[in-house]
Amino acid sequence: MKVLIWTRVSSREQREGYSIDAQMRVCRERAERQGWTVIREFQVAESAKRGAERLAFNEMFTWVRRNAKREGLEVILAHKLDRVCRNMKDAVRLQELEDQCGVKLAFVDNQFGAGASGVLSFNVMAAVAQYYSDNLRSEVLKGMEEKIRQGWPMGRASYGYKNVPDRSCPVVPHPEKAKTVVQIFDWFSTGQYTLDALGDRLLAEGHEFRTTYPRFNRTALAYILHNRGYIGEIVHRGVSHVAKFQPLVSRTTFDACQVVLKGRNRRSSTPD
């Protein structure tokens, strides 16, 4: 019997030491015990890339539909149901593969009987997997919003700051890039620079945006100049929260830059 192995591990599980390699190993061991031949393997770690799981699932689904009969594929093997199916939509799509291509599901930990009772068990487990996924997403969002209310940004620190492994103060000014941010606001607040001219001067004086792309382009500068985080505010869903991390720019300088930005936008939108 020819099988395809699917493995998935979440960011949280990786932090807790549950590796995708361990998951793949138990699936291969199950296939070997059954005398099955593995002809294709899919694996995805959610932290690798945003949306990677959905892309990989779609790739697997499409591959099975196109190749199952030609390759003689009979089974999709996963560690357990919630590795391959986390919502009812995916459950329906997987059942389509069985109905249209004759490809069944097999799991190392979950076993479902044949016939109507097996389908019912599968659907119940799929519903439980979706509930768990939805609840986990809700808890993650609540945790992120609570972090914002406490004055800390979500995700990576903005340019000029850096993330550090200190739970009491996870965001601190970057020793070099923070100076660049201060210079950006100071120069632009004078009203003597366009965004392009400011980018040119920053590059000429050795201020790098990124190693691979050292020049600050208009988009990067506009984002920095509009970012209220530099004056100690975090704005989320229209609500401003006091940031716990150190501000880099005075409110007076920030406001002066907003006046310059609005003036330039007004001039650029005025017809000749």
Short mmCIF file of C-alpha atoms in Angstrom, two decimals:
data_model
loop_
_atom_site.label_atom_id
_atom_site.label_comp_id
_atom_site.label_asym_id
_atom_site.label_seq_id
_atom_site.Cartn_x
_atom_site.Cartn_y
_atom_site.Cartn_z
CA MET A 1 0.00 0.00 0.00
CA LYS A 2 1.32 3.43 -0.95
CA VAL A 3 0.96 6.29 1.52
CA LEU A 4 1.60 10.01 1.85
CA ILE A 5 2.76 11.37 5.22
CA TRP A 6 1.57 14.75 6.50
CA THR A 7 3.12 16.40 9.58
CA ARG A 8 2.47 19.77 11.19
CA VAL A 9 3.72 21.46 14.33
CA SER A 10 2.65 24.83 15.75
CA SER A 11 4.91 27.59 17.05
CA ARG A 12 3.73 26.92 20.60
CA GLU A 13 4.47 23.21 20.32
CA GLN A 14 7.96 23.95 19.00
CA ARG A 15 8.62 26.16 22.03
CA GLU A 16 7.48 23.27 24.25
CA GLY A 17 9.92 20.90 22.56
CA TYR A 18 7.50 18.96 20.36
CA SER A 19 9.49 18.65 17.16
CA ILE A 20 8.26 17.95 13.66
CA ASP A 21 11.05 15.38 13.36
CA ALA A 22 9.54 13.34 16.20
CA GLN A 23 6.15 13.49 14.50
CA MET A 24 7.63 12.35 11.20
CA ARG A 25 9.47 9.52 12.92
CA VAL A 26 6.34 7.97 14.48
CA CYS A 27 4.52 8.21 11.15
CA ARG A 28 7.36 6.46 9.32
CA GLU A 29 7.48 3.80 12.02
CA ARG A 30 3.74 3.20 11.64
CA ALA A 31 4.13 2.89 7.86
CA GLU A 32 7.02 0.44 8.28
CA ARG A 33 5.07 -1.74 10.74
CA GLN A 34 2.15 -1.89 8.33
CA GLY A 35 4.38 -2.66 5.38
CA TRP A 36 3.30 0.54 3.62
CA THR A 37 5.46 2.37 1.07
CA VAL A 38 5.86 6.12 1.63
CA ILE A 39 5.83 7.90 -1.73
CA ARG A 40 5.52 11.53 -0.60
CA GLU A 41 5.98 13.57 2.58
CA PHE A 42 4.62 16.99 3.48
CA GLN A 43 5.65 18.88 6.59
CA VAL A 44 5.03 22.40 7.84
CA ALA A 45 6.20 24.35 10.89
CA GLU A 46 3.86 27.28 11.47
CA SER A 47 6.62 29.63 12.60
CA ALA A 48 8.48 29.20 9.31
CA LYS A 49 6.27 31.55 7.38
CA ARG A 50 2.91 33.18 7.91
CA GLY A 51 0.28 31.16 6.06
CA ALA A 52 2.68 28.27 5.45
CA GLU A 53 0.24 25.69 6.82
CA ARG A 54 -2.57 26.72 4.48
CA LEU A 55 -0.24 26.79 1.46
CA ALA A 56 1.14 23.35 2.31
CA PHE A 57 -2.33 21.88 2.87
CA ASN A 58 -3.52 23.22 -0.48
CA GLU A 59 -0.39 21.87 -2.17
CA MET A 60 -0.98 18.45 -0.63
CA PHE A 61 -4.68 18.44 -1.55
CA THR A 62 -3.94 19.42 -5.16
CA TRP A 63 -1.13 16.87 -5.48
CA VAL A 64 -3.36 14.05 -4.24
CA ARG A 65 -6.19 14.94 -6.62
CA ARG A 66 -3.84 15.06 -9.59
CA ASN A 67 -1.61 12.10 -8.80
CA ALA A 68 -3.45 9.63 -6.56
CA LYS A 69 -4.59 7.27 -9.30
CA ARG A 70 -1.38 7.46 -11.33
CA GLU A 71 0.82 6.90 -8.26
CA GLY A 72 -1.47 4.31 -6.68
CA LEU A 73 -1.83 6.38 -3.50
CA GLU A 74 -4.28 4.86 -1.02
CA VAL A 75 -3.65 6.55 2.34
CA ILE A 76 -2.78 9.94 3.86
CA LEU A 77 -1.03 9.19 7.15
CA ALA A 78 -0.76 11.72 9.99
CA HIS A 79 0.12 11.53 13.68
CA LYS A 80 -3.42 12.42 14.70
CA LEU A 81 -6.45 14.16 13.25
CA ASP A 82 -5.68 17.70 14.44
CA ARG A 83 -2.32 17.57 12.62
CA VAL A 84 -4.04 17.51 9.22
CA CYS A 85 -7.52 18.86 9.94
CA ARG A 86 -8.27 21.81 12.21
CA ASN A 87 -11.66 22.88 10.86
CA MET A 88 -14.77 21.40 9.26
CA LYS A 89 -13.89 22.86 5.86
CA ASP A 90 -10.70 20.81 5.78
CA ALA A 91 -12.63 17.76 6.99
CA VAL A 92 -15.01 18.07 4.03
CA ARG A 93 -12.10 18.44 1.59
CA LEU A 94 -10.39 15.36 2.99
CA GLN A 95 -13.60 13.37 2.70
CA GLU A 96 -13.77 14.51 -0.94
CA LEU A 97 -10.39 12.88 -1.52
CA GLU A 98 -11.76 9.59 -0.23
CA ASP A 99 -14.98 9.84 -2.26
CA GLN A 100 -13.38 11.01 -5.51
CA CYS A 101 -9.87 9.53 -5.40
CA GLY A 102 -10.25 6.58 -3.04
CA VAL A 103 -7.61 7.98 -0.68
CA LYS A 104 -8.35 7.20 2.97
CA LEU A 105 -6.99 8.80 6.14
CA ALA A 106 -4.94 6.92 8.72
CA PHE A 107 -3.56 8.15 12.04
CA VAL A 108 -0.97 6.92 14.48
CA ASP A 109 -3.06 7.92 17.51
CA ASN A 110 -6.68 8.24 16.27
CA GLN A 111 -8.55 5.28 14.83
CA PHE A 112 -11.95 5.49 13.11
CA GLY A 113 -14.13 2.56 12.16
CA ALA A 114 -15.68 1.89 8.78
CA GLY A 115 -19.11 2.94 7.57
CA ALA A 116 -21.45 5.57 8.99
CA SER A 117 -20.14 5.23 12.55
CA GLY A 118 -16.59 5.88 11.36
CA VAL A 119 -17.69 8.98 9.44
CA LEU A 120 -19.56 10.22 12.52
CA SER A 121 -16.50 9.70 14.73
CA PHE A 122 -14.32 11.52 12.21
CA ASN A 123 -16.72 14.48 12.02
CA VAL A 124 -16.96 14.71 15.81
CA MET A 125 -13.18 14.73 16.13
CA ALA A 126 -12.91 17.32 13.34
CA ALA A 127 -15.42 19.54 15.17
CA VAL A 128 -13.39 19.17 18.37
CA ALA A 129 -10.21 20.06 16.47
CA GLN A 130 -11.88 23.18 15.08
CA TYR A 131 -13.12 24.18 18.55
CA TYR A 132 -9.60 23.76 19.93
CA SER A 133 -8.11 25.77 17.06
CA ASP A 134 -10.69 28.56 17.38
CA ASN A 135 -10.28 28.70 21.15
CA LEU A 136 -6.49 28.78 20.87
CA ARG A 137 -6.69 31.62 18.33
CA SER A 138 -9.01 33.52 20.68
CA GLU A 139 -6.65 33.04 23.61
CA VAL A 140 -3.67 34.17 21.53
CA LEU A 141 -5.52 37.33 20.46
CA LYS A 142 -6.51 38.05 24.06
CA GLY A 143 -2.91 37.62 25.12
CA MET A 144 -1.69 39.96 22.39
CA GLU A 145 -4.25 42.62 23.30
CA GLU A 146 -3.36 42.34 26.98
CA LYS A 147 0.30 42.79 26.05
CA ILE A 148 -0.62 46.01 24.22
CA ARG A 149 -2.68 47.26 27.16
CA GLN A 150 0.36 46.70 29.35
CA GLY A 151 2.39 48.92 27.01
CA TRP A 152 4.36 46.43 24.91
CA PRO A 153 4.20 46.08 21.12
CA MET A 154 3.23 42.88 19.31
CA GLY A 155 5.81 41.05 17.24
CA ARG A 156 9.14 42.49 16.22
CA ALA A 157 10.29 45.80 17.62
CA SER A 158 10.11 48.85 15.35
CA TYR A 159 13.23 50.23 13.67
CA GLY A 160 15.33 51.92 16.36
CA TYR A 161 14.49 49.31 18.99
CA LYS A 162 15.42 45.68 19.51
CA ASN A 163 13.80 42.72 21.21
CA VAL A 164 15.67 41.23 24.17
CA PRO A 165 14.98 38.08 26.24
CA ASP A 166 13.86 40.03 29.31
CA ARG A 167 10.17 39.52 30.14
CA SER A 168 10.13 42.59 32.38
CA CYS A 169 11.46 44.82 29.56
CA PRO A 170 11.42 42.96 26.21
CA VAL A 171 11.97 46.05 24.01
CA VAL A 172 14.92 48.42 24.38
CA PRO A 173 16.51 51.11 22.17
CA HIS A 174 19.01 49.81 19.62
CA PRO A 175 22.43 51.37 20.36
CA GLU A 176 22.92 52.63 16.77
CA LYS A 177 19.53 52.60 15.06
CA ALA A 178 17.91 54.64 17.84
CA LYS A 179 20.30 57.48 16.98
CA THR A 180 19.24 57.22 13.33
CA VAL A 181 15.57 57.57 14.32
CA VAL A 182 16.35 60.70 16.34
CA GLN A 183 18.25 62.12 13.36
CA ILE A 184 15.36 61.37 10.99
CA PHE A 185 12.90 63.31 13.12
CA ASP A 186 15.29 66.17 13.83
CA TRP A 187 16.13 66.73 10.16
CA PHE A 188 12.62 66.31 8.83
CA SER A 189 11.08 68.60 11.47
CA THR A 190 13.00 71.54 9.97
CA GLY A 191 10.84 71.36 6.85
CA GLN A 192 13.92 71.52 4.63
CA TYR A 193 13.78 67.94 3.35
CA THR A 194 11.52 65.91 1.13
CA LEU A 195 11.41 62.20 1.94
CA ASP A 196 13.69 61.49 -1.02
CA ALA A 197 16.18 64.17 0.03
CA LEU A 198 16.11 62.87 3.60
CA GLY A 199 16.84 59.36 2.34
CA ASP A 200 19.78 60.68 0.34
CA ARG A 201 21.30 62.50 3.31
CA LEU A 202 20.88 59.53 5.63
CA LEU A 203 22.68 57.31 3.15
CA ALA A 204 25.44 59.88 2.60
CA GLU A 205 26.08 60.14 6.34
CA GLY A 206 26.21 56.38 6.89
CA HIS A 207 22.77 55.69 8.35
CA GLU A 208 21.64 52.26 7.11
CA PHE A 209 18.09 50.99 6.88
CA ARG A 210 19.05 47.38 6.25
CA THR A 211 22.35 45.73 5.38
CA THR A 212 20.84 44.34 2.18
CA TYR A 213 19.07 47.63 1.36
CA PRO A 214 20.89 50.48 3.11
CA ARG A 215 18.91 53.43 1.71
CA PHE A 216 15.73 54.58 3.48
CA ASN A 217 13.03 54.79 0.82
CA ARG A 218 9.92 56.97 0.99
CA THR A 219 7.73 54.20 2.40
CA ALA A 220 10.13 53.38 5.24
CA LEU A 221 10.58 57.04 6.18
CA ALA A 222 6.85 57.78 6.07
CA TYR A 223 6.17 54.78 8.31
CA ILE A 224 8.79 55.90 10.84
CA LEU A 225 7.60 59.51 10.84
CA HIS A 226 3.98 58.46 11.46
CA ASN A 227 4.83 55.90 14.13
CA ARG A 228 3.60 57.17 17.51
CA GLY A 229 5.60 54.46 19.24
CA TYR A 230 8.60 56.78 19.09
CA ILE A 231 6.85 59.18 21.49
CA GLY A 232 5.79 56.39 23.84
CA GLU A 233 2.34 55.51 22.50
CA ILE A 234 0.92 52.28 21.11
CA VAL A 235 -2.20 52.75 19.00
CA HIS A 236 -4.34 49.63 18.56
CA ARG A 237 -7.80 49.66 16.99
CA GLY A 238 -7.98 53.40 17.38
CA VAL A 239 -7.12 53.36 21.09
CA SER A 240 -3.87 54.83 22.39
CA HIS A 241 -1.96 53.04 25.16
CA VAL A 242 1.03 54.35 27.11
CA ALA A 243 4.12 52.40 26.07
CA LYS A 244 6.43 50.93 28.69
CA PHE A 245 9.49 51.12 26.46
CA GLN A 246 11.65 54.25 26.25
CA PRO A 247 10.47 56.93 23.79
CA LEU A 248 13.10 58.19 21.35
CA VAL A 249 11.55 61.47 20.20
CA SER A 250 9.93 64.40 21.98
CA ARG A 251 6.27 65.12 21.31
CA THR A 252 7.22 68.61 20.11
CA THR A 253 9.53 67.23 17.42
CA PHE A 254 7.02 64.53 16.44
CA ASP A 255 4.20 67.07 16.08
CA ALA A 256 6.44 69.33 13.99
CA CYS A 257 7.07 66.42 11.62
CA GLN A 258 3.33 65.77 11.30
CA VAL A 259 2.82 69.40 10.29
CA VAL A 260 5.50 69.06 7.61
CA LEU A 261 3.99 65.79 6.35
CA LYS A 262 0.50 67.27 6.12
CA GLY A 263 1.82 70.33 4.32
CA ARG A 264 3.63 68.22 1.74
CA ASN A 265 0.60 65.98 1.25
CA ARG A 266 -1.60 69.05 0.76
CA ARG A 267 0.77 70.48 -1.84
CA SER A 268 1.09 67.17 -3.70
CA SER A 269 -2.71 66.85 -3.92
CA THR A 270 -3.24 70.43 -5.12
CA PRO A 271 -3.74 70.59 -8.93
CA ASP A 272 -1.43 72.83 -10.92
#
